[in-house]
XYZ file of C-alpha atoms in Angstrom:
238
model
C -36.293 10.218 24.514
C -34.808 12.963 22.303
C -33.511 14.831 25.359
C -31.852 11.652 26.632
C -30.305 11.049 23.220
C -28.718 14.477 23.060
C -27.428 14.187 26.614
C -25.708 10.967 25.554
C -24.207 12.719 22.539
C -22.851 15.534 24.706
C -21.426 12.990 27.137
C -19.710 11.136 24.323
C -18.210 14.256 22.734
C -16.937 15.703 25.993
C -15.107 12.523 26.869
C -13.172 11.730 23.694
C -10.710 14.485 24.630
C -8.929 14.235 21.272
C -9.429 15.008 17.582
C -12.143 12.378 17.077
C -14.564 14.929 18.602
C -14.208 17.309 15.678
C -13.935 14.597 13.038
C -17.152 12.850 14.071
C -19.285 15.778 15.214
C -21.404 15.798 12.043
C -22.054 12.071 12.433
C -23.787 12.626 15.764
C -26.490 14.766 14.132
C -27.403 12.314 11.380
C -30.820 10.586 11.563
C -29.360 7.070 11.669
C -27.188 7.968 14.672
C -30.082 9.560 16.553
C -32.125 6.409 15.904
C -29.161 4.286 17.034
C -28.962 6.130 20.349
C -32.717 5.785 20.851
C -32.511 2.057 20.143
C -29.668 1.667 22.615
C -31.555 3.574 25.281
C -34.526 1.256 24.783
C -32.283 -1.824 24.834
C -30.573 -0.764 28.059
C -33.935 -0.140 29.736
C -34.995 -3.761 29.241
C -31.797 -5.810 28.751
C -28.212 -6.035 29.922
C -26.042 -4.411 27.243
C -22.257 -4.473 27.033
C -20.035 -2.587 27.418
C -21.163 0.040 29.929
C -22.178 3.415 28.470
C -18.949 5.046 29.660
C -16.859 2.395 27.865
C -18.579 2.138 24.470
C -16.169 4.522 22.736
C -12.948 3.609 24.548
C -11.260 2.604 21.282
C -11.529 6.215 20.101
C -10.670 7.673 23.494
C -7.483 5.626 23.868
C -6.141 6.070 20.327
C -6.350 9.479 18.686
C -6.926 9.751 14.941
C -3.452 11.083 14.218
C -1.795 8.320 16.277
C -3.346 5.331 14.498
C -0.805 2.970 12.921
C -2.852 -0.222 12.925
C -6.588 -0.910 12.951
C -7.706 -4.256 14.358
C -11.316 -4.838 13.374
C -13.366 -7.421 15.187
C -17.048 -8.342 15.104
C -18.706 -7.059 18.294
C -17.956 -6.866 22.030
C -17.754 -9.861 24.327
C -21.293 -10.708 25.397
C -20.713 -12.227 28.833
C -20.621 -10.220 32.101
C -17.402 -8.484 33.107
C -15.600 -8.861 29.788
C -16.233 -6.031 27.303
C -14.735 -2.622 28.101
C -14.683 -0.888 24.727
C -11.408 -2.153 23.245
C -11.912 -4.954 20.732
C -10.711 -8.331 22.050
C -9.430 -6.774 25.298
C -10.568 -7.490 28.858
C -9.695 -5.660 32.039
C -6.898 -6.841 34.299
C -7.908 -9.793 36.439
C -10.516 -11.040 33.962
C -9.981 -14.503 32.488
C -8.617 -14.282 28.945
C -11.425 -15.199 26.504
C -10.833 -17.946 23.907
C -10.545 -15.543 20.948
C -7.834 -13.567 22.687
C -6.062 -16.763 23.734
C -5.912 -17.630 20.022
C -4.609 -14.156 19.171
C -1.833 -14.584 21.724
C -1.043 -18.046 20.339
C -0.648 -16.616 16.841
C 1.560 -13.797 18.124
C 3.720 -16.294 20.001
C 4.098 -18.491 16.916
C 4.565 -15.546 14.569
C 7.129 -13.425 16.399
C 8.319 -15.835 19.099
C 7.323 -13.886 22.186
C 6.007 -15.036 25.540
C 2.301 -15.586 26.097
C 0.895 -12.718 28.213
C -0.765 -13.381 31.540
C -3.380 -10.657 31.074
C -5.846 -9.793 28.330
C -5.682 -6.047 28.959
C -4.644 -4.432 25.649
C -4.313 -0.754 26.541
C -0.596 -1.048 25.771
C -1.438 -1.747 22.146
C -3.941 1.120 22.024
C -1.394 3.575 23.398
C 1.079 2.537 20.698
C -1.381 3.370 17.929
C -3.447 0.194 17.536
C -7.112 1.148 17.159
C -9.003 -1.773 18.691
C -12.326 -1.315 16.939
C -15.290 -3.626 16.603
C -17.602 -3.350 13.586
C -20.470 -3.190 16.111
C -19.818 -1.358 19.389
C -22.478 -2.840 21.663
C -24.132 -6.211 22.245
C -27.021 -7.642 24.228
C -25.934 -9.981 27.018
C -25.425 -13.598 25.944
C -26.403 -12.817 22.312
C -23.455 -12.440 19.956
C -24.064 -10.112 17.011
C -27.416 -9.004 18.490
C -26.744 -5.322 17.675
C -25.293 -5.879 14.215
C -28.223 -4.228 12.413
C -29.081 -1.261 14.645
C -26.819 1.290 12.949
C -23.296 0.690 14.203
C -22.076 -0.481 10.783
C -22.647 2.972 9.311
C -20.907 4.653 12.223
C -17.827 2.422 12.108
C -17.764 2.745 8.301
C -17.392 6.494 8.828
C -14.443 5.899 11.163
C -12.692 3.656 8.639
C -13.357 6.135 5.815
C -11.803 8.933 7.869
C -8.733 6.796 8.477
C -8.591 5.927 4.781
C -8.103 9.637 4.069
C -4.894 9.706 6.077
C -1.727 10.090 4.009
C 0.385 8.233 6.564
C 0.397 4.502 5.739
C -1.398 2.221 8.174
C -2.412 -1.419 8.418
C -5.991 -2.706 8.570
C -6.323 -6.160 10.142
C -9.765 -7.465 9.233
C -10.737 -10.561 11.203
C -13.998 -12.281 10.307
C -16.773 -11.636 7.780
C -18.169 -8.553 9.540
C -14.738 -6.950 9.497
C -14.054 -7.967 5.881
C -16.954 -5.762 4.762
C -14.934 -2.736 5.876
C -12.403 -3.395 3.115
C -14.644 -1.482 0.705
C -14.002 1.645 2.807
C -10.224 1.383 2.361
C -9.327 2.637 -1.106
C -6.106 4.528 -0.405
C -3.242 2.491 -1.953
C -0.862 3.702 0.757
C -2.566 1.468 3.307
C -2.198 -2.293 3.760
C -5.222 -4.587 4.225
C -4.710 -8.017 5.785
C -7.678 -10.391 6.089
C -8.159 -13.624 7.984
C -10.961 -15.627 9.599
C -12.031 -14.540 13.069
C -9.774 -15.822 15.889
C -12.658 -17.492 17.719
C -12.351 -21.232 18.409
C -14.995 -21.815 15.721
C -12.892 -20.347 12.919
C -9.286 -19.810 14.013
C -8.135 -23.064 12.395
C -9.580 -21.979 9.056
C -6.784 -19.504 8.448
C -6.258 -17.225 11.423
C -3.556 -19.488 12.769
C -0.577 -19.022 10.509
C -1.745 -15.709 9.044
C 1.369 -13.961 10.448
C -0.465 -10.648 10.595
C 1.695 -9.340 13.417
C 5.067 -9.761 11.721
C 3.600 -8.578 8.395
C 2.238 -5.488 10.114
C 5.588 -4.580 11.618
C 7.414 -5.248 8.363
C 5.070 -2.830 6.598
C 5.442 -0.168 9.291
C 9.249 -0.401 9.276
C 9.322 -0.243 5.466
C 7.455 3.067 5.758
C 9.744 4.439 8.481
C 7.098 4.015 11.177
C 7.935 2.605 14.590
C 6.689 -1.003 14.815
C 4.267 -2.261 17.450
C 5.654 -4.030 20.514
C 3.052 -6.795 20.585
C 4.505 -8.092 23.853
C 3.244 -4.961 25.641
C -0.280 -6.208 26.213
C -0.418 -6.393 29.988
C 0.633 -2.945 31.180
C 1.381 0.298 29.453
C 4.154 2.349 31.012
């Protein structure tokens, strides 16, 4: 089990291919993280777990530490087959857009008056500096929040704390109760925190719709001489 765990760690580190490798290397040796990897290995041996091993850390692979302008924090990955691929709220091209993402697109359309995308693939956001991070990075099939307590919270806390240390202003969009807990990790007054209920059909009408997070984000970035996000670029990144 220990050998398998360290092979997974090596795999993860070799495939970030950016500065997250160095920033997180000490995290991989901590007891909680070793236990987390062992738990995941056990889970995958007896259950379907999403996303695939090679996709778990895509949020970090696609958006380097120094490039982050906006952090979108969700709860955990989609828990149905063929959906989760490591970017919070995103699905691969050709996959039906899940209800939460439909609601995100509705809010964007209402907020900044742009067309509704035909695809839920959000790599274009990631490449512009939007870190699409879930509070929990894996999930058991058909069981939302099933991996909430296995150690991911500590790992994603460490990511948010590292970003908090950045001097360049950034925006943290915290959607849902699990994401709200990350606010305690953001103490740097240069950054902007925006909170709302989760965009799922169960809670979107409680305050996600009308939150105007997308226009507020761009207003903050522009006020700090940072290029705003083209939220329309969700389908393809060129």
